[in-house]
Short mmCIF file of C-alpha atoms and ligand atoms in Angstrom, two decimals:
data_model
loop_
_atom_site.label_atom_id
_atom_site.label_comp_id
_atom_site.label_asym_id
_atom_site.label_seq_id
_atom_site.Cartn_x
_atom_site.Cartn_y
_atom_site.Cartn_z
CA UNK D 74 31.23 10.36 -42.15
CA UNK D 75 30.62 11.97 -38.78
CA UNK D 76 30.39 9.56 -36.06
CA UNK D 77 26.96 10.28 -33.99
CA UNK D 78 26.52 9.84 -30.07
CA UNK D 79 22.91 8.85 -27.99
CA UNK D 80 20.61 11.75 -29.18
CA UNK D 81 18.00 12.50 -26.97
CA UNK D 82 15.10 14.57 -27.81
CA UNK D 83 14.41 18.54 -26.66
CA UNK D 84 11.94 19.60 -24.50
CA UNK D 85 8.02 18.90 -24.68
CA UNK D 86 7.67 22.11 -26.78
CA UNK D 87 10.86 23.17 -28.87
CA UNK D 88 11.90 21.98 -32.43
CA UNK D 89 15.34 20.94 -32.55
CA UNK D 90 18.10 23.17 -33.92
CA UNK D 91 21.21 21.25 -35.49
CA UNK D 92 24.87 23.80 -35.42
CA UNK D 93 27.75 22.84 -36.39
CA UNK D 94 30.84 24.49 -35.43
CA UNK D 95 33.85 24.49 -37.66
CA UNK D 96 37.89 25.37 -37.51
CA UNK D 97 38.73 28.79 -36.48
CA UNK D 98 40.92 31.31 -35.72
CA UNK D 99 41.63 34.94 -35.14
CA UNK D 100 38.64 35.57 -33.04
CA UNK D 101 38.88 39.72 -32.84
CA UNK D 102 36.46 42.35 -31.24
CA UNK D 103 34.50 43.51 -28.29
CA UNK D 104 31.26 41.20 -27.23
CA UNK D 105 28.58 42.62 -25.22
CA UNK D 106 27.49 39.69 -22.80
CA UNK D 107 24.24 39.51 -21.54
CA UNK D 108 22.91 40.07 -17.88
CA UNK D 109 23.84 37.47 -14.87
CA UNK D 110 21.46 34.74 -15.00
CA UNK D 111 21.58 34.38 -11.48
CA UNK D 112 21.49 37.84 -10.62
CA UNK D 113 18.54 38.01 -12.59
CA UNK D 114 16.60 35.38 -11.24
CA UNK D 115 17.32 36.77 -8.04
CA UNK D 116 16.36 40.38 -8.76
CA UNK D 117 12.76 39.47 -10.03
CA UNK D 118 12.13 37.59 -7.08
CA UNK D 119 13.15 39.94 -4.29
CA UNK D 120 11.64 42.73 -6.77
CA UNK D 121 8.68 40.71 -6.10
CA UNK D 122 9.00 39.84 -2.76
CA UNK D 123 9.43 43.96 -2.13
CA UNK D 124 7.25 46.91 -1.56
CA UNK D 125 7.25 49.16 -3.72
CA UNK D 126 8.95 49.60 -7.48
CA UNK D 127 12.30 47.67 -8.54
CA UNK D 128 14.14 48.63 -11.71
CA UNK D 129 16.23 46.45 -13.50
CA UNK D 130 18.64 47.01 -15.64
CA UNK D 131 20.96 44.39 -17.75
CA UNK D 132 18.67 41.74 -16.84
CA UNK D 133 18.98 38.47 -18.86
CA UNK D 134 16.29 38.10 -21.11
CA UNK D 135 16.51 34.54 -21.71
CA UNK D 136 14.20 31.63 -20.82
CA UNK D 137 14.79 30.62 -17.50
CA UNK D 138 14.51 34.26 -16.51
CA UNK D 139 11.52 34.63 -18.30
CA UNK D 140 10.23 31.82 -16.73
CA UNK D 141 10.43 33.15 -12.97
CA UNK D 142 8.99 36.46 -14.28
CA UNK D 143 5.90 34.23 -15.14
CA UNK D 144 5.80 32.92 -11.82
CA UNK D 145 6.02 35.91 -9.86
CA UNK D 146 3.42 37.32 -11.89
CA UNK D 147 1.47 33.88 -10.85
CA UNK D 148 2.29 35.16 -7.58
CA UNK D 149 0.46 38.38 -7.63
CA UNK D 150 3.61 40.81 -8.88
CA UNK D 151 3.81 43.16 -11.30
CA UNK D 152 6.79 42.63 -14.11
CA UNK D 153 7.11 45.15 -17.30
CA UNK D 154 9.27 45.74 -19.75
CA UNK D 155 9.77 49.36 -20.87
CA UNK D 156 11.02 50.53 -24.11
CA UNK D 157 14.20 50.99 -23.09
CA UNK D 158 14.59 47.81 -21.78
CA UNK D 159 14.68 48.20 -18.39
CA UNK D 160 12.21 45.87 -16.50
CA UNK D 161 10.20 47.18 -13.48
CA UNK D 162 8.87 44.68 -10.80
CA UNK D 163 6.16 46.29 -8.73
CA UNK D 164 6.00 43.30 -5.36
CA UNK D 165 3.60 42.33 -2.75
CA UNK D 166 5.95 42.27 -0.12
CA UNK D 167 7.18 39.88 2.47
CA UNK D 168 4.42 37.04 3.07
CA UNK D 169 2.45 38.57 0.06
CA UNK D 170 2.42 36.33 -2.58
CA UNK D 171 -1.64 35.22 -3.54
CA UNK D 172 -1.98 31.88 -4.70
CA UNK D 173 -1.22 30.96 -7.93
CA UNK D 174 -3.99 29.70 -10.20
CA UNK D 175 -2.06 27.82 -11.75
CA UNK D 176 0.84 25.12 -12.39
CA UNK D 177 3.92 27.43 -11.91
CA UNK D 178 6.11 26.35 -14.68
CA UNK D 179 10.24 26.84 -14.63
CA UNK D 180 11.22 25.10 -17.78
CA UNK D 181 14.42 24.41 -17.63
CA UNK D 182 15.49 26.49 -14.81
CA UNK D 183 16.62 24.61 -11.31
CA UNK D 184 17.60 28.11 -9.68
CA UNK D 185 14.03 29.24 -10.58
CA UNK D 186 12.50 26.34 -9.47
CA UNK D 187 14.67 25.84 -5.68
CA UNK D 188 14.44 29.82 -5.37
CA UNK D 189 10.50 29.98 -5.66
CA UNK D 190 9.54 27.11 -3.16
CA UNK D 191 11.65 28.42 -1.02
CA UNK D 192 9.97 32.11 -1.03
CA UNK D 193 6.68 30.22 -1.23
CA UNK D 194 7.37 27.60 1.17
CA UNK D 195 6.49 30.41 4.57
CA UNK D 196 3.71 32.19 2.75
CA UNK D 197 0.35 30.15 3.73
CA UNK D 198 -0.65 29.47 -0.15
CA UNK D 199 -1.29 26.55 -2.34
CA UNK D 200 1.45 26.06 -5.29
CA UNK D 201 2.27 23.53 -7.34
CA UNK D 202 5.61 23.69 -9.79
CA UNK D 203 7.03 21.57 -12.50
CA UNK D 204 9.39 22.52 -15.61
CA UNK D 205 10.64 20.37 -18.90
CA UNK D 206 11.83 16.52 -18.69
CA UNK D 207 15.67 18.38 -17.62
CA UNK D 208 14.08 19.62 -14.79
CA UNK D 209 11.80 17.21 -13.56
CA UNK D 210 14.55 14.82 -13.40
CA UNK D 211 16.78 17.13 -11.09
CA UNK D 212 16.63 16.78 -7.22
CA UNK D 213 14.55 18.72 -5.39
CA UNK D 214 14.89 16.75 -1.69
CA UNK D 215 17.44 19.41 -0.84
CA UNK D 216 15.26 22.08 -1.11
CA UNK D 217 12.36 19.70 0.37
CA UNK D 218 13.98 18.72 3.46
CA UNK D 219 14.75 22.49 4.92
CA UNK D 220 11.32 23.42 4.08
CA UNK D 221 9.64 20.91 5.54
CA UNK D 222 11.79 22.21 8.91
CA UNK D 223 9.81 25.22 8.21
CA UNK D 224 5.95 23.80 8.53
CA UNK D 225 5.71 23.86 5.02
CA UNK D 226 3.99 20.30 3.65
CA UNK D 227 5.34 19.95 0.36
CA UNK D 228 4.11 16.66 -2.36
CA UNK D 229 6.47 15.63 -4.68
CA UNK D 230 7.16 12.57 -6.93
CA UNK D 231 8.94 9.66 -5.83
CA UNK D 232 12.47 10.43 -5.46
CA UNK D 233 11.62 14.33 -4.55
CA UNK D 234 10.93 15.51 -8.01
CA UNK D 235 9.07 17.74 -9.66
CA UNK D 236 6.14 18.03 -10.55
CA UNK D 237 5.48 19.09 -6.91
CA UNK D 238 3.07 21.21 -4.68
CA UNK D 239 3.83 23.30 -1.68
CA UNK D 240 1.16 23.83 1.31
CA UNK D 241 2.93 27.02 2.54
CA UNK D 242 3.58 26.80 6.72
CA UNK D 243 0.92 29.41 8.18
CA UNK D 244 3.03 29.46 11.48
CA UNK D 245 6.45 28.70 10.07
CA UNK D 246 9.35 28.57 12.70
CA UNK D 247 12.91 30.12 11.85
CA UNK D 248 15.55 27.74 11.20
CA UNK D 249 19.31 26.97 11.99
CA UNK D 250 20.60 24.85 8.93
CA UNK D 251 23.77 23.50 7.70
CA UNK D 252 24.17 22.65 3.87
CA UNK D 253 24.75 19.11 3.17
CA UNK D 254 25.86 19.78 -0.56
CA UNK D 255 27.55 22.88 -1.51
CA UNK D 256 24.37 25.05 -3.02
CA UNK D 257 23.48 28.78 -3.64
CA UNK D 258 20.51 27.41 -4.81
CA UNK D 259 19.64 25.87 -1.30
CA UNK D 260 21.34 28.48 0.86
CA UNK D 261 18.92 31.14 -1.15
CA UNK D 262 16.04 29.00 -0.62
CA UNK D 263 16.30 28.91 2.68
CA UNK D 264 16.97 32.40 3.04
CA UNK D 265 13.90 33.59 0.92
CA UNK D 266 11.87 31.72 3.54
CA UNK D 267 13.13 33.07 6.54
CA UNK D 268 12.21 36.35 5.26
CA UNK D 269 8.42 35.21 5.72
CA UNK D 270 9.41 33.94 8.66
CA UNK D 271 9.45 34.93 12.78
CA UNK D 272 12.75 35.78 13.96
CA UNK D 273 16.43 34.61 12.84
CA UNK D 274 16.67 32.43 10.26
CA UNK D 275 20.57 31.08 10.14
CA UNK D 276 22.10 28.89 7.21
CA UNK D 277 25.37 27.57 7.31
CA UNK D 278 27.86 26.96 4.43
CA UNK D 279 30.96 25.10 4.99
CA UNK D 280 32.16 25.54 1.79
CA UNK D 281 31.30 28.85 0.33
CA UNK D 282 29.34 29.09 -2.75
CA UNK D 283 28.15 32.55 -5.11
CA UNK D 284 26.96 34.84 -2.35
CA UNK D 285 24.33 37.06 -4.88
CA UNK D 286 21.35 36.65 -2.36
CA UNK D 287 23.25 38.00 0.62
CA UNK D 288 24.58 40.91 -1.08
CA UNK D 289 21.47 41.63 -2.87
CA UNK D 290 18.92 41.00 0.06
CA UNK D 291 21.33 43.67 1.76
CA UNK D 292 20.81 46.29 -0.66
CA UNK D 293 16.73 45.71 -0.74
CA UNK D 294 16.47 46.56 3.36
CA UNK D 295 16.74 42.78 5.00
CA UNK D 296 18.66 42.63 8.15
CA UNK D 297 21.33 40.71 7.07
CA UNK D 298 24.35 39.56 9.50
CA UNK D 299 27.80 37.25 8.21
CA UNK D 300 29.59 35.48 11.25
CA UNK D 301 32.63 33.14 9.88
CA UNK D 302 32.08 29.86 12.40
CA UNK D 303 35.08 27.28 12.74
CA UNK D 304 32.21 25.18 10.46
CA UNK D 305 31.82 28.07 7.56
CA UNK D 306 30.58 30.56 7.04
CA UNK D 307 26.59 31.49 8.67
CA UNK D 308 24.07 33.95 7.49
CA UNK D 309 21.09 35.09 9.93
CA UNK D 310 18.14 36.58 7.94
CA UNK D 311 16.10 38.64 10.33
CA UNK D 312 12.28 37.15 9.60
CA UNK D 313 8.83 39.53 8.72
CA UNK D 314 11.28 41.80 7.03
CA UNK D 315 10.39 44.32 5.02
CA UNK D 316 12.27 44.58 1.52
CA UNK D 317 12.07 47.85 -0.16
CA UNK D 318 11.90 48.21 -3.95
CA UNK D 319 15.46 49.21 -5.92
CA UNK D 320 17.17 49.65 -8.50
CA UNK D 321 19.27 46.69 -9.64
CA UNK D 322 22.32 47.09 -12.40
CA UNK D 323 22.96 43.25 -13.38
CA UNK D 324 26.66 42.75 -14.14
CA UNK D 325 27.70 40.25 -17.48
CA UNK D 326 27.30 36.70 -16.75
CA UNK D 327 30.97 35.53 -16.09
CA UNK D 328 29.37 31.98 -16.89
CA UNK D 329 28.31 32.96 -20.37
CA UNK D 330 31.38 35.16 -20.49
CA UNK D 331 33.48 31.82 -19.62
CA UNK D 332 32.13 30.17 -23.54
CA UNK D 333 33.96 33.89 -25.75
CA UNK D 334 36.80 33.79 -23.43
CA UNK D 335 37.39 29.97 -24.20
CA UNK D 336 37.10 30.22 -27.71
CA UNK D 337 39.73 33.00 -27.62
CA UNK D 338 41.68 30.77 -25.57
CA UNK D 339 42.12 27.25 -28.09
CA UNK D 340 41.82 29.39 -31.77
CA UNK D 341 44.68 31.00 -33.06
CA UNK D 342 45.57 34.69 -33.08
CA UNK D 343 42.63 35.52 -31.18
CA UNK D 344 41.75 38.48 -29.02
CA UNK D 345 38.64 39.23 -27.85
CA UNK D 346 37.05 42.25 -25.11
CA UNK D 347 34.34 41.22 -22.70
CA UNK D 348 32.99 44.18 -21.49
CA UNK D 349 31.50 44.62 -17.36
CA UNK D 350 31.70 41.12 -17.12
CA UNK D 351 31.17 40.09 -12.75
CA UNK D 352 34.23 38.98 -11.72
CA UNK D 353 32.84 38.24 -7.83
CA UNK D 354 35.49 35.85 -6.40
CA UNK D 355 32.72 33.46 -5.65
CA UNK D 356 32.12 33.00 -9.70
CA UNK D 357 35.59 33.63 -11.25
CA UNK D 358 37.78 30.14 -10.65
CA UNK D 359 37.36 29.48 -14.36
CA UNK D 360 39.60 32.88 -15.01
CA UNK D 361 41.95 31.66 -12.15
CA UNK D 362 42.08 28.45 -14.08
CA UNK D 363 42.22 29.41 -17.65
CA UNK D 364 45.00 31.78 -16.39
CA UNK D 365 46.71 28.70 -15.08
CA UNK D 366 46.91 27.54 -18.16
CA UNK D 367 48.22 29.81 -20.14
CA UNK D 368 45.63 32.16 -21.34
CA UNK D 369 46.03 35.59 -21.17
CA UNK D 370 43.56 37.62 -19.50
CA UNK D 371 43.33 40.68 -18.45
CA UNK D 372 41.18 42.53 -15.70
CA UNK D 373 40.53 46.21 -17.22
CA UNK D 374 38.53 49.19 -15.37
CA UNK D 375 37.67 47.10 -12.03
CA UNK D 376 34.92 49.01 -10.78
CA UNK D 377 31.69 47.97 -8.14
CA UNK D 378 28.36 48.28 -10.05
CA UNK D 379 25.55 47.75 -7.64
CA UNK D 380 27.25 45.85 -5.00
CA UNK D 381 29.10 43.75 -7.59
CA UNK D 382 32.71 43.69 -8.94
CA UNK D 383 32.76 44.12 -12.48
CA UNK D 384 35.54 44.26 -15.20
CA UNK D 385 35.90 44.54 -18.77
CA UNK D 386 37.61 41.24 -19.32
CA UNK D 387 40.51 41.05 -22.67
CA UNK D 388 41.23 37.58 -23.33
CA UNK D 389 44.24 36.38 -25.77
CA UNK D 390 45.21 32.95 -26.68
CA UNK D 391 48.68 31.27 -26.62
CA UNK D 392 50.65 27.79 -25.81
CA UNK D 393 48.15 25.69 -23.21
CA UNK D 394 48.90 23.63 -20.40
CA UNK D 395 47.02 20.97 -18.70
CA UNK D 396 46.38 21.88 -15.06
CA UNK D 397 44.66 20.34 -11.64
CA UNK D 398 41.78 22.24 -10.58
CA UNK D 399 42.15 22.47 -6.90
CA UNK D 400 38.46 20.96 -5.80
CA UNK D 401 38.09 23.19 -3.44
CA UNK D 402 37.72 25.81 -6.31
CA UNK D 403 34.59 23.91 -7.81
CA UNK D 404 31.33 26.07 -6.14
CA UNK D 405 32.88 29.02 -8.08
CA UNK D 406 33.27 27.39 -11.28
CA UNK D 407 30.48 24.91 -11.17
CA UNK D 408 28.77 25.78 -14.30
CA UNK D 409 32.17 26.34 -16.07
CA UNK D 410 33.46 22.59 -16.47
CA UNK D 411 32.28 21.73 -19.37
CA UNK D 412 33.75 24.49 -21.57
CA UNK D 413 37.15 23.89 -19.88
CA UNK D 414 37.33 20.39 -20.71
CA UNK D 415 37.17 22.02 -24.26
CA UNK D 416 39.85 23.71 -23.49
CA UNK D 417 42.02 21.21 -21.58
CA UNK D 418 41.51 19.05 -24.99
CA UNK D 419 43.59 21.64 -26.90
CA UNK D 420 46.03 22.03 -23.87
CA UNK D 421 49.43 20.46 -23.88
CA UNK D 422 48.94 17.83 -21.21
CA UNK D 423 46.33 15.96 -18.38
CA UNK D 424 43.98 18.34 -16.83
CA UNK D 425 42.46 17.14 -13.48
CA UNK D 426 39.07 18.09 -12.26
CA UNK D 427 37.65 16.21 -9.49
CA UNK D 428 35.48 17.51 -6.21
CA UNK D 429 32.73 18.08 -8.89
CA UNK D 430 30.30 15.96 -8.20
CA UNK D 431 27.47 18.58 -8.19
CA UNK D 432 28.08 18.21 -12.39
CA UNK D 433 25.79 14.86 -11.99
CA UNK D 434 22.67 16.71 -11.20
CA UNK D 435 22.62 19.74 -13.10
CA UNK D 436 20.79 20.18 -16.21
CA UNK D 437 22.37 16.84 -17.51
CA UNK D 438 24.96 14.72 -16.13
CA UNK D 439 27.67 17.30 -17.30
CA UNK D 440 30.16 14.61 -16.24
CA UNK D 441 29.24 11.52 -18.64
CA UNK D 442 27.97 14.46 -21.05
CA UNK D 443 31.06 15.86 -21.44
CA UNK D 444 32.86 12.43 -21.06
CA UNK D 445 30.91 10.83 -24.08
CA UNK D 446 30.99 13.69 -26.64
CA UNK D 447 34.59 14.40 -25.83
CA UNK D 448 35.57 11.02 -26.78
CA UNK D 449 33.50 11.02 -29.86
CA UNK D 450 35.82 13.94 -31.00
CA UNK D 451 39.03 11.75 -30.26
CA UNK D 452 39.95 13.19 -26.82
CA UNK D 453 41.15 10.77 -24.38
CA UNK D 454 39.20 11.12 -21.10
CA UNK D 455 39.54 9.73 -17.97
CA UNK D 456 36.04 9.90 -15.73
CA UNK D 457 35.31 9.91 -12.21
CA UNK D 458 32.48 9.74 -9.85
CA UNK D 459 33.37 13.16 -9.12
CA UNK D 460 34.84 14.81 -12.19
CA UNK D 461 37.20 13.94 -15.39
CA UNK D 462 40.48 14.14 -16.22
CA UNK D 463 41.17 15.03 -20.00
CA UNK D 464 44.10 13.99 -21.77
CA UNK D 465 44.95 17.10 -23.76
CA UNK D 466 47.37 16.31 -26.68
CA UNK D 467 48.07 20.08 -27.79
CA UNK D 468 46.65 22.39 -30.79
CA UNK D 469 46.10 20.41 -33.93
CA UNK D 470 45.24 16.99 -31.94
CA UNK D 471 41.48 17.19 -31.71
CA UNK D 472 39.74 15.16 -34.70
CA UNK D 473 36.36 16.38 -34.35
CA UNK D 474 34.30 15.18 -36.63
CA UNK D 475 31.43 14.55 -34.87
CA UNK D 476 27.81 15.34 -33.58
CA UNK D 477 27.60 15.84 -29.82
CA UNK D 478 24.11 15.36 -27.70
CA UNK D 479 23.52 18.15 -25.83
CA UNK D 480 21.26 16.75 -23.27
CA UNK D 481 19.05 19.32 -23.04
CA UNK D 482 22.08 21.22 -21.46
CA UNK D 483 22.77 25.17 -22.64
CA UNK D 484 26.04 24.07 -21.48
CA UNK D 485 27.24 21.04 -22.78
CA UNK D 486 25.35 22.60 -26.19
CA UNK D 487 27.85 25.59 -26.58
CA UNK D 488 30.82 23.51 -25.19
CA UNK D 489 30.90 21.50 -27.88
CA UNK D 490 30.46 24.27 -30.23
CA UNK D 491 33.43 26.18 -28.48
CA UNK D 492 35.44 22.48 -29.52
CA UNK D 493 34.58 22.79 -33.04
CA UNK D 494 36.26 25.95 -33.53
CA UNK D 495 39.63 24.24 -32.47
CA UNK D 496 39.22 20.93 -33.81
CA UNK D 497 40.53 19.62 -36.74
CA UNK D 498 36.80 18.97 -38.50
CA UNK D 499 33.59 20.01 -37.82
CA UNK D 500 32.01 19.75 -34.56
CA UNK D 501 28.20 19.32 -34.63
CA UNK D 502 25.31 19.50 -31.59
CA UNK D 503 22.56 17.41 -32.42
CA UNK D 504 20.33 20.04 -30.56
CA UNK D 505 21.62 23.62 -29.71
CA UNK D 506 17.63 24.60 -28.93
CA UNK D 507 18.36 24.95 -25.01
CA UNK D 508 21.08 27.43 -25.42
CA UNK D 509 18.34 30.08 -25.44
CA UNK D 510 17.68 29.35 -21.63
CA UNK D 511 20.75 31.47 -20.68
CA UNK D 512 22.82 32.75 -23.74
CA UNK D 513 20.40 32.99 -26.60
CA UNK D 514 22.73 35.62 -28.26
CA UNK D 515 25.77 32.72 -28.23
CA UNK D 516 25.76 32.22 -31.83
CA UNK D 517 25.72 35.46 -33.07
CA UNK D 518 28.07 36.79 -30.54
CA UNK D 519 30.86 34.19 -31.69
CA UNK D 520 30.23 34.46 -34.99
CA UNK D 521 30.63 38.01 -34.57
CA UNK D 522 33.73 38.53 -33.63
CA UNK D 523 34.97 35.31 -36.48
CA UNK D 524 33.91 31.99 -35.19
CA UNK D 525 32.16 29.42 -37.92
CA UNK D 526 28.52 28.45 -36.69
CA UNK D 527 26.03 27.53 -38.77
CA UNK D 528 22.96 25.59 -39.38
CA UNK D 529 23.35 21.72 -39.67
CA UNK D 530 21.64 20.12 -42.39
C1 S3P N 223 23.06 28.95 -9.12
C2 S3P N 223 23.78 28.08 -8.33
C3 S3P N 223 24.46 26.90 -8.88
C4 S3P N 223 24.66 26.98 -10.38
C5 S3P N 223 23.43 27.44 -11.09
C6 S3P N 223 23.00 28.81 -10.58
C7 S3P N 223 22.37 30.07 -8.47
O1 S3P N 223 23.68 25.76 -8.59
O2 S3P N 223 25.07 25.74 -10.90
O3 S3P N 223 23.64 27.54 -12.48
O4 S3P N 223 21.95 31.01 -9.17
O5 S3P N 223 22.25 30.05 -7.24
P1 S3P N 223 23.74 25.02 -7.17
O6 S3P N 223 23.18 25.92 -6.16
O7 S3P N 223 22.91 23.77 -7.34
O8 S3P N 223 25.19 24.72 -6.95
#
């Protein structure tokens, strides 16, 4: 009888979807992965915040993306899909964005969400923004705070959450600000509104986190200018700049990349090709790590594709060892945690991750997400305020057996899936609906190449 965990219910508008993942091995072929999510989010919205036409290409069509499309068309841009699938983004420029008519809404999409108030937040318009009950329950004070700095009056729930509603600053000053939590999501927020800004907007990071905005905002015309301070590392955005529309080639999403190249990892005789997958240092600790352990990957055809490092990715299992993740490797690995406490389970030995703290606020608590299904499986876990350590016991050890709650967490969702396939019974998720907000190709894609998913009763 499978043991079940707290099951919460999906969104305000899906039906639930019940997988169940079971023992695998000899995962074999070459995946196509999709598009960067947060490449993509960020080419709509400069494509938006451009004059002139933007062409994407490899974009992630998946919901959260979708989602900031919808607002940037709230915001007076342009967005079509051709044939082909390219998508085209025809923006209002700098400081053009009309007010929305209505509730902007990012579903389950933080990085949407942080990203548009801060392009909104210098732009002297009304908008209000909310997303599902994931969303609304994340923090948005660190985006409020910097804005506020700004002259922008923003309204939000007690607590700074969302639903809330941005006054835009009509004489918005430039800003000099340090990040008090490590955050591409805030440093881009506060770079999108110095854009709409006068003069030199500078934000600090003193830890570095994925650096997409700078090297994107580069390529679209901003004035753009990296100093390394004995605090981190600063960015000045030269204000009332004028972004001109380009063409944008969106690399594989290393993150969703991260899910095939664990399941490779923990099933037998596997061997798997990931194709121009972005292997930016500021996004690939989970290779370092998984490498660490024992995996066997291997970094073919390195090439730059628009601005980005990319590499077609062959990942081979063998004999796993539990590691420590040095913390300081956490901003670029952030969204990879979950999946390799999956794979620490299976590994020979305590893995350590700690410095994570960030995993409390994301789309669940990833740390007593992972914690709880984990030990419904039989892994022995240790948690942290910061992180976990998992007890990994070797191949063979993991009992499964189980459905997991996914939280309303892509993430947590295919980790647990990725733990079926090594486990010694079935693994279930009592609700794999939000894996469409970044990977909604997951299941065919491992099932593909030999992995057991199917429908749960
Ligand atoms: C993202 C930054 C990270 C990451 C998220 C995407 C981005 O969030 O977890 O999935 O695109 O900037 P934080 O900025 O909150 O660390």
């Amino acid at each position: 009888m499978a043991r079940q965990v707290n099951v919460v219910e999906r969104t305000d508008i899906h039906p639930k979807v019940r997988l169940v993942a079971k023992p695998s091995s000899g995962l074999t072929g070459t995946v196509s992965i999709p598009g960067d999510k947060s490449i993509s989010h960020r080419a709509i919205l400069l494509g938006a915040m451009a004059v002139g036409e933007t062409r994407v290409t490899g974009l992630l069509e998946a919901e959260d993306v979708l989602s900031t499309i919808a607002a940037t068309r709230l915001l007076g841009a342009s967005v079509e899909r051709s044939k082909g699938g390219e998508w085209r983004v025809w923006g209002v420029g700098t400081g053009g964005f009309h007010e929305p008519d209505n509730v902007i809404d990012c579903g389950n999409s933080g990085t949407g969400a942080r990203l548009l108030i801060g392009a909104v937040s210098t732009v002297p318009i009304v908008a209000t923004f909310t997303g599902d009950r994931s969303l609304r329950s994340r923090p948005m004070q660190r985006v409020i705070d910097p804005m506020q700095r700004f002259g922008a009056r923003i309204q939000a729930r007690d607590g700074g959450r969302l639903p809330l509603t941005v006054r835009g600053a009509s004489n918005a000053v430039p800003l000099v600000y340090e990040l008090p939590v490590p955050s591409a999501q805030v440093k881009t927020a506060v770079m999108l509104a110095g854009l709409s800004a006068p003069g030199e907007t500078c934000v600090v990071e003193p830890v570095a986190t994925r650096d997409h905005t700078e090297r994107m905002l580069g390529a679209f015309g901003a004035s753009i200018r990296i100093e390394e301070l004995a605090q981190g590392k600063a960015i000045f955005v030269e204000g009332h700049a004028e972004l001109v529309g380009q063409r944008v080639a969106v690399p594989g999403d290393p993150s969703s990349a991260a899910f095939l190249a664990a399941a490779a990892a923990i099933t037998s005789d596997s061997d798997v090709v990931l194709p121009g997958i972005g292997i930016n240092p500021t996004r690939a600790g989970i290779f370092a790590t998984l490498r660490e352990m024992g995996t066997r990957i291997e970094c073919l055809n390195e090439r730059l594709e628009g601005g980005e490092r990319v590499a077609d990715l062959r990942v081979r299992g063998s004999c796993l060892k539990g590691v420590e993740v040095p913390s300081e490797r956490a901003p670029s690995m952030i969204d990879e945690y979950p999946v390799l406490s999956v794979v620490a389970s299976v590994a020979e030995g305590t893995t350590v991750m700690r410095g994570a703290s960030e995993l409390r606020v994301k789309e669940s608590d990833r740390i007593t997400a992972m914690v709880e299904g984990l030990r419904t499986c039989g892994v022995e876990v240790t948690e942290y305020s910061d992180g976990l350590a998992v007890h990994g016991k070797g191949p063979g050890s993991v009992h499964g057996d189980a459905i997991c709650a996914s939280y309303l967490d892509h993430r947590i969702a295919m980790s647990f899936l990725c733990l079926g396939l090594a486990a010694n019974n079935p693994v279930g998720v009592d609700d794999a609906s939000p894996i469409a907000t970044s990977f909604p190709e997951f299941v065919d894609k491992v099932t593909e190449v030999g992995a057991a998913i199917t429908s749960a009763p």
